[in-house]
Amino acid sequence: MKVRAVYPGSFDPITNGHIYIAERAAAVFDEVIVSVLVNERKVSAFSVEERCAMAREALSHVKNITVDSFNGLLVDYVRQKEAGVIIRGLRAMSDFEYEFQMALMNRQLAPEIETFFIVTDPKYSYVSSSSVREIFHFGGTVRDVVPDNVFERLRERYHDR
Ligand code: PNS
């Protein structure tokens, strides 16, 4: 039986840390759907179309990964995709409390869906989309923590740096 996993997130934008987690998940599960949250309540730097396009380009080398978007409850989406697994990345203990709560909440809502945590590479333990946006915005370099296509889009967004 093939196991399909959903790796959900805001991906605003996708970073090398996310790519690492997606690649590790793709090595374990038959199919991985990287799914970008459409969140009308949260202001995002990039539109959902841009976030999907960046993720798609950055993950095109992994054949069993597809990129999609979702809104509403994650567990409803996971069921609709007939996936049995949710993937989340862990960078540090500080991530754990939030992730633990979310995993338990999702289990309460959908007991048949399993959350799997994948631990990041230590070299990405400090990388987050929000810090990438902020560092770039204030003129710092993020070259090593985002893929080239994301770097180019950040340059376009925040003018040529
Ligand atoms: O990259 P993020 O922002 O940490 O991802 C958070 C995400 C998208 C996984 C989470 O906010 C989510 O699943 N949102 C959808 C709404 C939902 O199902 N909420 C209940 C989970 S407790």
Short mmCIF file of C-alpha atoms and ligand atoms in Angstrom, two decimals:
data_model
loop_
_atom_site.label_atom_id
_atom_site.label_comp_id
_atom_site.label_asym_id
_atom_site.label_seq_id
_atom_site.Cartn_x
_atom_site.Cartn_y
_atom_site.Cartn_z
CA MET A 1 0.00 0.00 0.00
CA LYS A 2 1.35 3.40 -0.97
CA VAL A 3 1.59 5.99 1.77
CA ARG A 4 0.89 9.57 0.82
CA ALA A 5 2.05 12.33 3.16
CA VAL A 6 1.12 16.01 3.33
CA TYR A 7 3.76 18.54 4.36
CA PRO A 8 1.74 21.67 5.16
CA GLY A 9 2.95 25.16 5.93
CA SER A 10 2.86 28.84 5.09
CA PHE A 11 6.08 28.61 3.01
CA ASP A 12 6.30 32.40 2.80
CA PRO A 13 8.78 31.82 1.22
CA ILE A 14 10.11 28.25 1.12
CA THR A 15 13.62 28.01 2.66
CA ASN A 16 16.43 25.47 2.43
CA GLY A 17 15.22 24.19 5.81
CA HIS A 18 11.81 23.35 4.32
CA ILE A 19 13.44 21.77 1.28
CA TYR A 20 15.56 19.58 3.52
CA ILE A 21 12.45 18.33 5.38
CA ALA A 22 10.55 17.72 2.12
CA GLU A 23 13.46 15.73 0.66
CA ARG A 24 13.78 13.60 3.81
CA ALA A 25 10.03 12.94 3.78
CA ALA A 26 10.15 11.98 0.10
CA ALA A 27 12.83 9.40 0.90
CA VAL A 28 10.50 7.71 3.39
CA PHE A 29 6.98 8.09 1.93
CA ASP A 30 5.76 7.12 -1.52
CA GLU A 31 4.24 10.50 -2.29
CA VAL A 32 4.65 13.85 -0.59
CA ILE A 33 2.34 16.79 -1.17
CA VAL A 34 3.90 20.06 -0.09
CA SER A 35 0.83 22.13 0.61
CA VAL A 36 0.74 25.89 1.00
CA LEU A 37 -1.82 27.34 3.41
CA VAL A 38 -4.17 29.94 1.96
CA ASN A 39 -4.72 32.06 5.05
CA GLU A 40 -6.95 35.06 4.49
CA ARG A 41 -6.47 36.17 8.10
CA LYS A 42 -2.70 36.39 7.89
CA VAL A 43 -0.94 38.93 5.70
CA SER A 44 1.66 37.10 3.65
CA ALA A 45 4.64 38.55 1.80
CA PHE A 46 3.96 36.39 -1.26
CA SER A 47 0.65 35.34 -2.79
CA VAL A 48 -0.31 31.70 -2.62
CA GLU A 49 0.42 31.39 -6.36
CA GLU A 50 3.92 32.83 -5.85
CA ARG A 51 4.57 30.59 -2.84
CA CYS A 52 3.46 27.53 -4.79
CA ALA A 53 5.55 28.49 -7.83
CA MET A 54 8.67 28.98 -5.70
CA ALA A 55 8.15 25.65 -3.92
CA ARG A 56 7.46 23.85 -7.21
CA GLU A 57 10.64 25.19 -8.81
CA ALA A 58 12.75 24.47 -5.74
CA LEU A 59 11.49 20.89 -5.45
CA SER A 60 11.27 19.95 -9.13
CA HIS A 61 14.28 17.62 -8.70
CA VAL A 62 12.27 15.31 -6.40
CA LYS A 63 9.98 13.15 -8.49
CA ASN A 64 7.56 12.03 -5.78
CA ILE A 65 6.85 15.54 -4.51
CA THR A 66 3.95 17.64 -5.76
CA VAL A 67 3.00 21.14 -4.64
CA ASP A 68 -0.55 22.21 -3.90
CA SER A 69 -2.45 24.69 -1.73
CA PHE A 70 -5.22 24.33 0.82
CA ASN A 71 -7.56 26.35 2.97
CA GLY A 72 -9.72 25.41 5.90
CA LEU A 73 -8.85 22.63 8.28
CA LEU A 74 -5.69 20.69 7.54
CA VAL A 75 -7.22 17.34 8.49
CA ASP A 76 -10.11 17.86 6.04
CA TYR A 77 -7.59 18.50 3.29
CA VAL A 78 -5.48 15.47 4.27
CA ARG A 79 -8.58 13.28 4.15
CA GLN A 80 -9.63 14.71 0.81
CA LYS A 81 -6.18 13.86 -0.58
CA GLU A 82 -6.46 10.36 0.89
CA ALA A 83 -3.19 10.84 2.72
CA GLY A 84 -2.50 9.16 6.05
CA VAL A 85 0.37 11.28 7.27
CA ILE A 86 1.14 14.89 8.17
CA ILE A 87 4.81 15.91 8.10
CA ARG A 88 6.19 18.69 10.25
CA GLY A 89 9.78 19.78 10.71
CA LEU A 90 11.38 20.42 14.08
CA ARG A 91 14.23 22.89 14.44
CA ALA A 92 14.55 23.27 18.19
CA MET A 93 12.83 22.48 21.45
CA SER A 94 11.07 25.83 21.15
CA ASP A 95 9.13 24.47 18.15
CA PHE A 96 8.01 21.46 20.10
CA GLU A 97 5.28 22.89 22.29
CA TYR A 98 3.36 24.42 19.40
CA GLU A 99 3.89 21.37 17.21
CA PHE A 100 2.87 18.98 19.98
CA GLN A 101 -0.33 20.91 20.58
CA MET A 102 -1.12 21.00 16.87
CA ALA A 103 -0.46 17.26 16.47
CA LEU A 104 -2.74 16.45 19.41
CA MET A 105 -5.45 18.76 18.10
CA ASN A 106 -5.26 17.15 14.68
CA ARG A 107 -5.38 13.69 16.24
CA GLN A 108 -8.46 14.70 18.18
CA LEU A 109 -10.07 15.80 14.92
CA ALA A 110 -8.85 12.88 12.81
CA PRO A 111 -7.50 9.91 14.82
CA GLU A 112 -6.60 7.95 11.68
CA ILE A 113 -4.06 10.55 10.53
CA GLU A 114 -0.54 10.30 11.95
CA THR A 115 1.78 13.28 12.42
CA PHE A 116 5.45 12.54 11.73
CA PHE A 117 8.17 14.94 12.85
CA ILE A 118 11.41 15.22 10.92
CA VAL A 119 14.34 16.88 12.63
CA THR A 120 16.13 19.54 10.64
CA ASP A 121 19.79 19.60 9.71
CA PRO A 122 21.51 21.66 12.47
CA LYS A 123 22.74 24.07 9.82
CA TYR A 124 19.11 25.14 9.26
CA SER A 125 18.08 25.18 12.91
CA TYR A 126 17.94 28.99 13.00
CA VAL A 127 16.25 29.48 9.60
CA SER A 128 12.65 30.66 9.38
CA SER A 129 10.67 32.33 6.61
CA SER A 130 10.03 35.37 8.79
CA SER A 131 13.71 35.87 9.59
CA VAL A 132 14.57 35.44 5.89
CA ARG A 133 12.07 38.18 4.96
CA GLU A 134 13.29 40.50 7.67
CA ILE A 135 17.01 40.00 7.03
CA PHE A 136 16.51 40.52 3.32
CA HIS A 137 14.33 43.56 3.86
CA PHE A 138 17.03 45.23 5.94
CA GLY A 139 19.78 44.43 3.46
CA GLY A 140 21.32 41.31 5.02
CA THR A 141 22.27 38.28 2.97
CA VAL A 142 20.10 35.17 2.84
CA ARG A 143 21.91 33.57 -0.07
CA ASP A 144 22.85 30.44 1.90
CA VAL A 145 19.44 29.74 3.40
CA VAL A 146 17.06 29.98 0.45
CA PRO A 147 17.20 28.35 -3.00
CA ASP A 148 18.34 30.52 -5.93
CA ASN A 149 14.84 30.98 -7.35
CA VAL A 150 13.58 32.31 -4.00
CA PHE A 151 16.58 34.62 -3.73
CA GLU A 152 15.71 36.07 -7.14
CA ARG A 153 12.08 36.61 -6.14
CA LEU A 154 13.14 38.29 -2.92
CA ARG A 155 15.33 40.62 -4.97
CA GLU A 156 12.41 41.47 -7.23
CA ARG A 157 10.11 41.99 -4.27
CA TYR A 158 12.44 44.13 -2.19
CA HIS A 159 14.15 45.78 -5.19
CA ASP A 160 17.57 44.91 -6.49
CA ARG A 161 19.91 43.95 -3.71
O1 PNS B 1 4.40 27.00 8.39
P1 PNS B 1 3.40 27.20 9.48
O2 PNS B 1 2.78 28.56 9.39
O3 PNS B 1 3.99 26.91 10.84
O4 PNS B 1 2.22 26.11 9.24
C1 PNS B 1 1.09 26.04 10.08
C2 PNS B 1 -0.04 25.16 9.48
C3 PNS B 1 -0.37 25.63 8.07
C4 PNS B 1 0.42 23.75 9.43
C5 PNS B 1 -1.27 25.30 10.42
O5 PNS B 1 -1.52 26.66 10.68
C6 PNS B 1 -2.52 24.67 9.85
O6 PNS B 1 -2.62 23.48 9.71
N1 PNS B 1 -3.51 25.51 9.48
C7 PNS B 1 -4.77 25.08 8.90
C8 PNS B 1 -5.93 25.24 9.88
C9 PNS B 1 -5.99 24.06 10.84
O7 PNS B 1 -6.18 22.93 10.46
N2 PNS B 1 -5.83 24.37 12.13
C10 PNS B 1 -5.89 23.38 13.18
C11 PNS B 1 -4.52 22.83 13.51
S1 PNS B 1 -4.29 22.97 15.24
#
